[in-house]
Amino acid sequence: MSVTREAVETVLRQYTDPHLNQDPVSAGCVRSIDVQGDRVSVQLELGYAAALFRSGWAQMLAMAIEQLEGVSRADVQVDCVVRPHKAQDQVPALANVKNIIAVASGKGGVGKSTTAANLALALAREGARVGVLDADIYGPSQGIMFGIAEGTRPEIRDGKAFIPLEAHGVQVMSMAFLSDDKTPMVWRGPMVSGALLQLITQTAWNDLDYLVVDMPPGTGDIQLTLAQKVPVTGAVIVTTPQDLALLDAKKGVEMFRKVNIPVLGVVENMAIHICSNCGHAEHLFGEGGGEKLAAQYNVDLLASLPLSMAIRSQADAGKPTVIADPESQIAMIYQEVARTVGARIAQSGQIIAQSMPKIVISED
């Protein structure tokens, strides 16, 4: 019995990419299907970074195709190609940055900066070129989380642009690198907005697939100015289950909707505490809040993370969980968040034409 392309497509349609929530055919991931007698070769292209997922995905699909009558061998190749996607209208793109992800919360103290750091590191582990911009000018913490020594200063190129520092394979820039840690920023809103916009536009990022922006908490003038003037591809909202945090998180969602920035999903921190002595589980800040928020706005609940001493201590030590304990359950949750965020961006709409070479993540 001869094998047909249609038969191969039928097999592929039976398997759902867990990040795109679609089968590879419906998602437009199939680049080629080549049938040579009893041998089948399939080439898929994912629009998001997925280095830790794609080999297993390829193997699963190959095994499924080999169950077809008449197929003796199937080879499936999965490549990841991250392309730039459209941001807000009339906001110019940022040089050498394909996609900007804003990590925001309406309320401080909900783990936003820790989430931003682990998201960036997880995207890098998936094979993407990643940068972090610490826009939380009143409490910059990314330098600490990435283990960058106090007093380290970025180099300046031609007197015009800052060269971002690099740590754990991620490019990092923060206002903290330009000021004394012991001197608080006593600035009014317009001054902060202007300084941040200057920092964003005058940093010489090196061909990034994703720039993760750790936004200041709140939904005031500073956040609105950044949301209107920085080409943000999508936003991740961070909250805790606590009613007060959820109330402020809703304001964050509404702010991004007001300026036509897609909300990619919700991360719920401190969802549950498990006693290290007796193992008792307790919802210290309430239960199910993140899920309700995501359902209300019809977005993904990207993760529900526990109140964990390890997450805090590892970030404080300059090696967030994704780097400090990459095989842990919590690190795997962050990897899943990274792939899902990338997938939502890939699904978000119009791809921007670009002159720079496309980045292909392969297993060479």
GROMACS .gro file of C-alpha atoms in nm:
model
  364
    1MET     CA    1   0.000   0.000   0.000
    2SER     CA    2   0.146   0.338  -0.104
    3VAL     CA    3   0.175   0.609   0.159
    4THR     CA    4   0.020   0.946   0.081
    5ARG     CA    5   0.078   1.297   0.213
    6GLU     CA    6  -0.287   1.305   0.319
    7ALA     CA    7  -0.237   0.997   0.535
    8VAL     CA    8   0.063   1.155   0.705
    9GLU     CA    9  -0.132   1.476   0.767
   10THR     CA   10  -0.415   1.273   0.918
   11VAL     CA   11  -0.171   1.126   1.170
   12LEU     CA   12  -0.026   1.469   1.254
   13ARG     CA   13  -0.375   1.608   1.314
   14GLN     CA   14  -0.423   1.357   1.593
   15TYR     CA   15  -0.152   1.518   1.808
   16THR     CA   16  -0.188   1.855   1.980
   17ASP     CA   17   0.106   2.084   2.049
   18PRO     CA   18   0.045   2.159   2.420
   19HIS     CA   19   0.175   2.516   2.385
   20LEU     CA   20  -0.014   2.614   2.071
   21ASN     CA   21  -0.322   2.410   2.170
   22GLN     CA   22  -0.344   2.299   1.807
   23ASP     CA   23  -0.222   2.012   1.598
   24PRO     CA   24   0.084   2.095   1.382
   25VAL     CA   25  -0.117   2.098   1.059
   26SER     CA   26  -0.387   2.336   1.183
   27ALA     CA   27  -0.121   2.554   1.348
   28GLY     CA   28   0.061   2.594   1.016
   29CYS     CA   29   0.379   2.434   1.145
   30VAL     CA   30   0.423   2.185   0.860
   31ARG     CA   31   0.690   2.303   0.617
   32SER     CA   32   0.728   1.986   0.413
   33ILE     CA   33   0.617   1.623   0.391
   34ASP     CA   34   0.831   1.403   0.167
   35VAL     CA   35   0.726   1.048   0.089
   36GLN     CA   36   0.984   0.824  -0.077
   37GLY     CA   37   0.840   0.474  -0.102
   38ASP     CA   38   0.815   0.342   0.253
   39ARG     CA   39   1.011   0.631   0.403
   40VAL     CA   40   0.859   0.958   0.523
   41SER     CA   41   1.036   1.285   0.609
   42VAL     CA   42   0.850   1.568   0.779
   43GLN     CA   43   0.982   1.915   0.855
   44LEU     CA   44   0.802   2.125   1.116
   45GLU     CA   45   0.870   2.483   1.220
   46LEU     CA   46   0.768   2.620   1.559
   47GLY     CA   47   0.738   2.996   1.595
   48TYR     CA   48   0.861   2.989   1.954
   49ALA     CA   49   1.177   2.878   2.135
   50ALA     CA   50   1.136   2.516   2.250
   51ALA     CA   51   1.477   2.349   2.268
   52LEU     CA   52   1.376   2.130   2.564
   53PHE     CA   53   1.052   2.020   2.398
   54ARG     CA   54   1.111   1.974   2.029
   55SER     CA   55   1.322   1.657   2.025
   56GLY     CA   56   1.061   1.467   2.227
   57TRP     CA   57   0.785   1.616   2.010
   58ALA     CA   58   0.968   1.505   1.695
   59GLN     CA   59   1.019   1.154   1.831
   60MET     CA   60   0.653   1.119   1.930
   61LEU     CA   61   0.531   1.225   1.588
   62ALA     CA   62   0.782   1.002   1.408
   63MET     CA   63   0.669   0.698   1.608
   64ALA     CA   64   0.306   0.778   1.524
   65ILE     CA   65   0.378   0.806   1.151
   66GLU     CA   66   0.565   0.474   1.160
   67GLN     CA   67   0.242   0.307   1.270
   68LEU     CA   68   0.098   0.383   0.927
   69GLU     CA   69   0.069   0.082   0.702
   70GLY     CA   70   0.345   0.091   0.441
   71VAL     CA   71   0.584   0.310   0.643
   72SER     CA   72   0.912   0.149   0.751
   73ARG     CA   73   1.078   0.466   0.877
   74ALA     CA   74   0.974   0.824   0.956
   75ASP     CA   75   1.206   1.116   1.024
   76VAL     CA   76   1.059   1.432   1.179
   77GLN     CA   77   1.269   1.747   1.207
   78VAL     CA   78   1.146   2.030   1.429
   79ASP     CA   79   1.307   2.374   1.399
   80CYS     CA   80   1.232   2.680   1.608
   81VAL     CA   81   1.228   3.014   1.427
   82VAL     CA   82   1.140   3.322   1.634
   83ARG     CA   83   1.013   3.611   1.424
   84PRO     CA   84   0.925   3.969   1.523
   85HIS     CA   85   0.555   4.036   1.575
   86LYS     CA   86   0.357   4.355   1.552
   87ALA     CA   87   0.327   4.574   1.860
   88GLN     CA   88   0.109   4.883   1.916
   89ASP     CA   89   0.025   5.102   1.618
   90GLN     CA   90   0.249   5.404   1.560
   91VAL     CA   91   0.513   5.286   1.810
   92PRO     CA   92   0.847   5.238   1.631
   93ALA     CA   93   1.023   4.905   1.669
   94LEU     CA   94   1.328   4.877   1.892
   95ALA     CA   95   1.654   4.815   1.706
   96ASN     CA   96   1.777   4.454   1.720
   97VAL     CA   97   1.483   4.339   1.933
   98LYS     CA   98   1.218   4.114   1.780
   99ASN     CA   99   0.963   4.088   2.060
  100ILE     CA  100   0.919   4.272   2.391
  101ILE     CA  101   0.744   4.101   2.683
  102ALA     CA  102   0.630   4.325   2.970
  103VAL     CA  103   0.609   4.151   3.307
  104ALA     CA  104   0.377   4.361   3.521
  105SER     CA  105   0.169   4.367   3.837
  106GLY     CA  106  -0.065   4.620   3.979
  107LYS     CA  107   0.075   4.560   4.329
  108GLY     CA  108   0.427   4.535   4.463
  109GLY     CA  109   0.555   4.235   4.655
  110VAL     CA  110   0.391   3.966   4.443
  111GLY     CA  111   0.711   3.822   4.293
  112LYS     CA  112   0.707   4.012   3.964
  113SER     CA  113   1.084   4.060   3.938
  114THR     CA  114   1.154   3.697   4.030
  115THR     CA  115   0.907   3.588   3.763
  116ALA     CA  116   1.070   3.817   3.505
  117ALA     CA  117   1.417   3.681   3.582
  118ASN     CA  118   1.312   3.316   3.567
  119LEU     CA  119   1.108   3.375   3.251
  120ALA     CA  120   1.409   3.530   3.079
  121LEU     CA  121   1.639   3.250   3.187
  122ALA     CA  122   1.385   2.986   3.083
  123LEU     CA  123   1.352   3.143   2.737
  124ALA     CA  124   1.732   3.135   2.708
  125ARG     CA  125   1.738   2.766   2.807
  126GLU     CA  126   1.490   2.703   2.527
  127GLY     CA  127   1.750   2.839   2.283
  128ALA     CA  128   1.636   3.200   2.238
  129ARG     CA  129   1.849   3.513   2.249
  130VAL     CA  130   1.713   3.703   2.549
  131GLY     CA  131   1.756   4.034   2.726
  132VAL     CA  132   1.616   4.179   3.050
  133LEU     CA  133   1.543   4.545   3.107
  134ASP     CA  134   1.491   4.638   3.470
  135ALA     CA  135   1.235   4.919   3.443
  136ASP     CA  136   1.149   4.908   3.814
  137ILE     CA  137   1.348   5.225   3.879
  138TYR     CA  138   1.250   5.269   4.245
  139GLY     CA  139   1.345   4.914   4.339
  140PRO     CA  140   1.573   4.767   4.071
  141SER     CA  141   1.664   4.408   4.155
  142GLN     CA  142   1.759   4.231   3.833
  143GLY     CA  143   2.128   4.299   3.888
  144ILE     CA  144   2.114   4.116   4.220
  145MET     CA  145   1.908   3.830   4.077
  146PHE     CA  146   2.153   3.781   3.791
  147GLY     CA  147   2.454   3.787   4.024
  148ILE     CA  148   2.602   4.107   3.880
  149ALA     CA  149   2.844   4.261   4.129
  150GLU     CA  150   2.750   4.593   4.286
  151GLY     CA  151   2.922   4.883   4.112
  152THR     CA  152   2.949   4.709   3.775
  153ARG     CA  153   2.895   4.961   3.498
  154PRO     CA  154   2.802   4.904   3.133
  155GLU     CA  155   3.044   5.006   2.860
  156ILE     CA  156   2.943   5.294   2.636
  157ARG     CA  157   2.966   5.268   2.257
  158ASP     CA  158   3.062   5.584   2.066
  159GLY     CA  159   2.934   5.796   2.351
  160LYS     CA  160   2.577   5.715   2.243
  161ALA     CA  161   2.471   5.368   2.355
  162PHE     CA  162   2.505   5.145   2.660
  163ILE     CA  163   2.634   4.792   2.608
  164PRO     CA  164   2.416   4.564   2.824
  165LEU     CA  165   2.589   4.344   3.079
  166GLU     CA  166   2.559   3.968   3.038
  167ALA     CA  167   2.489   3.702   3.298
  168HIS     CA  168   2.380   3.337   3.261
  169GLY     CA  169   2.359   3.392   2.884
  170VAL     CA  170   2.111   3.682   2.918
  171GLN     CA  171   2.176   4.048   2.832
  172VAL     CA  172   2.083   4.270   3.128
  173MET     CA  173   2.033   4.645   3.161
  174SER     CA  174   1.912   4.841   3.464
  175MET     CA  175   1.911   5.194   3.597
  176ALA     CA  176   2.085   5.043   3.901
  177PHE     CA  177   2.396   5.000   3.684
  178LEU     CA  178   2.411   5.376   3.637
  179SER     CA  179   2.354   5.489   3.996
  180ASP     CA  180   2.475   5.430   4.349
  181ASP     CA  181   2.284   5.151   4.525
  182LYS     CA  182   2.278   5.358   4.844
  183THR     CA  183   2.118   5.660   4.676
  184PRO     CA  184   1.738   5.636   4.630
  185MET     CA  185   1.582   5.768   4.310
  186VAL     CA  186   1.382   6.068   4.433
  187TRP     CA  187   1.228   6.159   4.098
  188ARG     CA  188   0.885   6.266   3.986
  189GLY     CA  189   0.689   6.059   3.735
  190PRO     CA  190   0.782   6.253   3.417
  191MET     CA  191   1.152   6.237   3.507
  192VAL     CA  192   1.132   5.861   3.561
  193SER     CA  193   0.944   5.807   3.234
  194GLY     CA  194   1.200   6.011   3.043
  195ALA     CA  195   1.495   5.831   3.202
  196LEU     CA  196   1.348   5.489   3.130
  197LEU     CA  197   1.265   5.570   2.769
  198GLN     CA  198   1.621   5.696   2.723
  199LEU     CA  199   1.756   5.378   2.881
  200ILE     CA  200   1.542   5.160   2.655
  201THR     CA  201   1.621   5.340   2.331
  202GLN     CA  202   1.993   5.392   2.403
  203THR     CA  203   2.083   5.036   2.497
  204ALA     CA  204   2.260   4.845   2.219
  205TRP     CA  205   2.084   4.510   2.243
  206ASN     CA  206   2.251   4.233   2.043
  207ASP     CA  207   1.990   4.070   1.813
  208LEU     CA  208   1.733   3.960   2.071
  209ASP     CA  209   1.445   3.723   2.009
  210TYR     CA  210   1.281   3.840   2.332
  211LEU     CA  211   1.337   4.138   2.561
  212VAL     CA  212   1.174   4.085   2.901
  213VAL     CA  213   1.087   4.416   3.069
  214ASP     CA  214   1.047   4.407   3.446
  215MET     CA  215   0.785   4.682   3.482
  216PRO     CA  216   0.740   4.897   3.794
  217PRO     CA  217   0.441   4.793   4.006
  218GLY     CA  218   0.125   4.996   3.963
  219THR     CA  219  -0.080   5.137   3.677
  220GLY     CA  220  -0.001   5.506   3.698
  221ASP     CA  221   0.159   5.761   3.467
  222ILE     CA  222   0.495   5.583   3.445
  223GLN     CA  223   0.346   5.250   3.344
  224LEU     CA  224   0.103   5.408   3.098
  225THR     CA  225   0.381   5.613   2.934
  226LEU     CA  226   0.596   5.303   2.891
  227ALA     CA  227   0.303   5.103   2.756
  228GLN     CA  228   0.230   5.375   2.500
  229LYS     CA  229   0.587   5.444   2.387
  230VAL     CA  230   0.763   5.107   2.404
  231PRO     CA  231   0.672   4.853   2.131
  232VAL     CA  232   0.543   4.577   2.359
  233THR     CA  233   0.439   4.253   2.187
  234GLY     CA  234   0.256   4.116   2.489
  235ALA     CA  235   0.229   4.131   2.867
  236VAL     CA  236   0.243   3.879   3.149
  237ILE     CA  237   0.047   3.971   3.462
  238VAL     CA  238   0.183   3.854   3.799
  239THR     CA  239  -0.040   3.828   4.105
  240THR     CA  240  -0.100   3.636   4.425
  241PRO     CA  241  -0.435   3.478   4.518
  242GLN     CA  242  -0.499   3.759   4.769
  243ASP     CA  243  -0.805   3.971   4.691
  244LEU     CA  244  -0.609   4.299   4.713
  245ALA     CA  245  -0.346   4.174   4.469
  246LEU     CA  246  -0.613   4.048   4.230
  247LEU     CA  247  -0.790   4.382   4.238
  248ASP     CA  248  -0.469   4.558   4.135
  249ALA     CA  249  -0.385   4.288   3.880
  250LYS     CA  250  -0.720   4.354   3.710
  251LYS     CA  251  -0.618   4.719   3.675
  252GLY     CA  252  -0.298   4.601   3.508
  253VAL     CA  253  -0.494   4.391   3.258
  254GLU     CA  254  -0.724   4.681   3.183
  255MET     CA  255  -0.429   4.916   3.130
  256PHE     CA  256  -0.271   4.689   2.870
  257ARG     CA  257  -0.604   4.643   2.697
  258LYS     CA  258  -0.647   5.019   2.684
  259VAL     CA  259  -0.324   5.057   2.487
  260ASN     CA  260  -0.392   4.748   2.269
  261ILE     CA  261  -0.122   4.525   2.414
  262PRO     CA  262  -0.226   4.156   2.431
  263VAL     CA  263  -0.217   3.993   2.773
  264LEU     CA  264  -0.035   3.664   2.720
  265GLY     CA  265  -0.139   3.515   3.051
  266VAL     CA  266  -0.135   3.527   3.430
  267VAL     CA  267   0.127   3.390   3.671
  268GLU     CA  268   0.000   3.326   4.023
  269ASN     CA  269   0.272   3.330   4.288
  270MET     CA  270   0.248   3.217   4.652
  271ALA     CA  271  -0.051   2.998   4.565
  272ILE     CA  272   0.016   2.746   4.840
  273HIS     CA  273   0.260   2.697   5.126
  274ILE     CA  274   0.386   2.352   5.222
  275CYS     CA  275   0.543   2.332   5.568
  276SER     CA  276   0.902   2.209   5.545
  277ASN     CA  277   0.868   2.033   5.881
  278CYS     CA  278   0.533   1.854   5.869
  279GLY     CA  279   0.429   1.880   5.504
  280HIS     CA  280   0.101   2.054   5.583
  281ALA     CA  281  -0.033   2.248   5.283
  282GLU     CA  282  -0.205   2.578   5.342
  283HIS     CA  283  -0.339   2.854   5.114
  284LEU     CA  284  -0.202   3.152   5.307
  285PHE     CA  285  -0.318   3.416   5.058
  286GLY     CA  286  -0.644   3.262   4.941
  287GLU     CA  287  -0.718   3.005   4.675
  288GLY     CA  288  -0.797   3.004   4.303
  289GLY     CA  289  -0.754   3.378   4.250
  290GLY     CA  290  -0.522   3.350   3.953
  291GLU     CA  291  -0.751   3.102   3.783
  292LYS     CA  292  -1.052   3.331   3.829
  293LEU     CA  293  -0.860   3.631   3.694
  294ALA     CA  294  -0.746   3.436   3.387
  295ALA     CA  295  -1.097   3.308   3.324
  296GLN     CA  296  -1.248   3.655   3.362
  297TYR     CA  297  -1.025   3.795   3.089
  298ASN     CA  298  -1.013   3.477   2.878
  299VAL     CA  299  -0.636   3.438   2.901
  300ASP     CA  300  -0.410   3.152   3.011
  301LEU     CA  301  -0.323   3.081   3.371
  302LEU     CA  302   0.042   3.027   3.284
  303ALA     CA  303   0.144   2.891   3.623
  304SER     CA  304   0.044   2.861   3.986
  305LEU     CA  305   0.364   2.862   4.189
  306PRO     CA  306   0.406   2.780   4.559
  307LEU     CA  307   0.533   3.008   4.834
  308SER     CA  308   0.881   2.859   4.832
  309MET     CA  309   1.192   2.955   5.028
  310ALA     CA  310   1.405   2.812   4.745
  311ILE     CA  311   1.263   3.054   4.487
  312ARG     CA  312   1.347   3.348   4.712
  313SER     CA  313   1.688   3.232   4.833
  314GLN     CA  314   1.811   3.130   4.489
  315ALA     CA  315   1.712   3.464   4.337
  316ASP     CA  316   1.878   3.653   4.625
  317ALA     CA  317   2.195   3.451   4.566
  318GLY     CA  318   2.215   3.562   4.203
  319LYS     CA  319   2.110   3.228   4.056
  320PRO     CA  320   1.731   3.209   4.010
  321THR     CA  321   1.568   2.866   4.020
  322VAL     CA  322   1.593   2.800   3.645
  323ILE     CA  323   1.975   2.820   3.677
  324ALA     CA  324   2.025   2.702   4.036
  325ASP     CA  325   1.809   2.388   4.012
  326PRO     CA  326   1.721   2.339   3.643
  327GLU     CA  327   1.576   1.989   3.686
  328SER     CA  328   1.346   2.083   3.974
  329GLN     CA  329   0.968   2.083   3.943
  330ILE     CA  330   0.958   2.461   3.987
  331ALA     CA  331   1.216   2.514   3.712
  332MET     CA  332   1.013   2.292   3.481
  333ILE     CA  333   0.707   2.509   3.552
  334TYR     CA  334   0.903   2.817   3.446
  335GLN     CA  335   1.014   2.636   3.127
  336GLU     CA  336   0.650   2.559   3.049
  337VAL     CA  337   0.564   2.925   3.107
  338ALA     CA  338   0.842   3.034   2.871
  339ARG     CA  339   0.729   2.805   2.590
  340THR     CA  340   0.365   2.903   2.633
  341VAL     CA  341   0.445   3.276   2.634
  342GLY     CA  342   0.652   3.230   2.317
  343ALA     CA  343   0.370   3.031   2.158
  344ARG     CA  344   0.112   3.299   2.240
  345ILE     CA  345   0.335   3.561   2.078
  346ALA     CA  346   0.372   3.340   1.771
  347GLN     CA  347  -0.007   3.318   1.752
  348SER     CA  348  -0.065   3.686   1.825
  349GLY     CA  349  -0.089   3.809   1.470
  350GLN     CA  350   0.105   3.993   1.207
  351ILE     CA  351   0.472   3.910   1.156
  352ILE     CA  352   0.695   4.209   1.082
  353ALA     CA  353   0.918   4.182   0.776
  354GLN     CA  354   1.282   4.206   0.875
  355SER     CA  355   1.617   4.248   0.707
  356MET     CA  356   1.818   4.069   0.976
  357PRO     CA  357   1.882   3.696   0.930
  358LYS     CA  358   1.633   3.466   1.097
  359ILE     CA  359   1.754   3.268   1.397
  360VAL     CA  360   1.710   2.892   1.363
  361ILE     CA  361   1.754   2.683   1.677
  362SER     CA  362   1.884   2.342   1.572
  363GLU     CA  363   2.054   2.045   1.739
  364ASP     CA  364   2.394   2.090   1.572
   0.00000   0.00000   0.00000
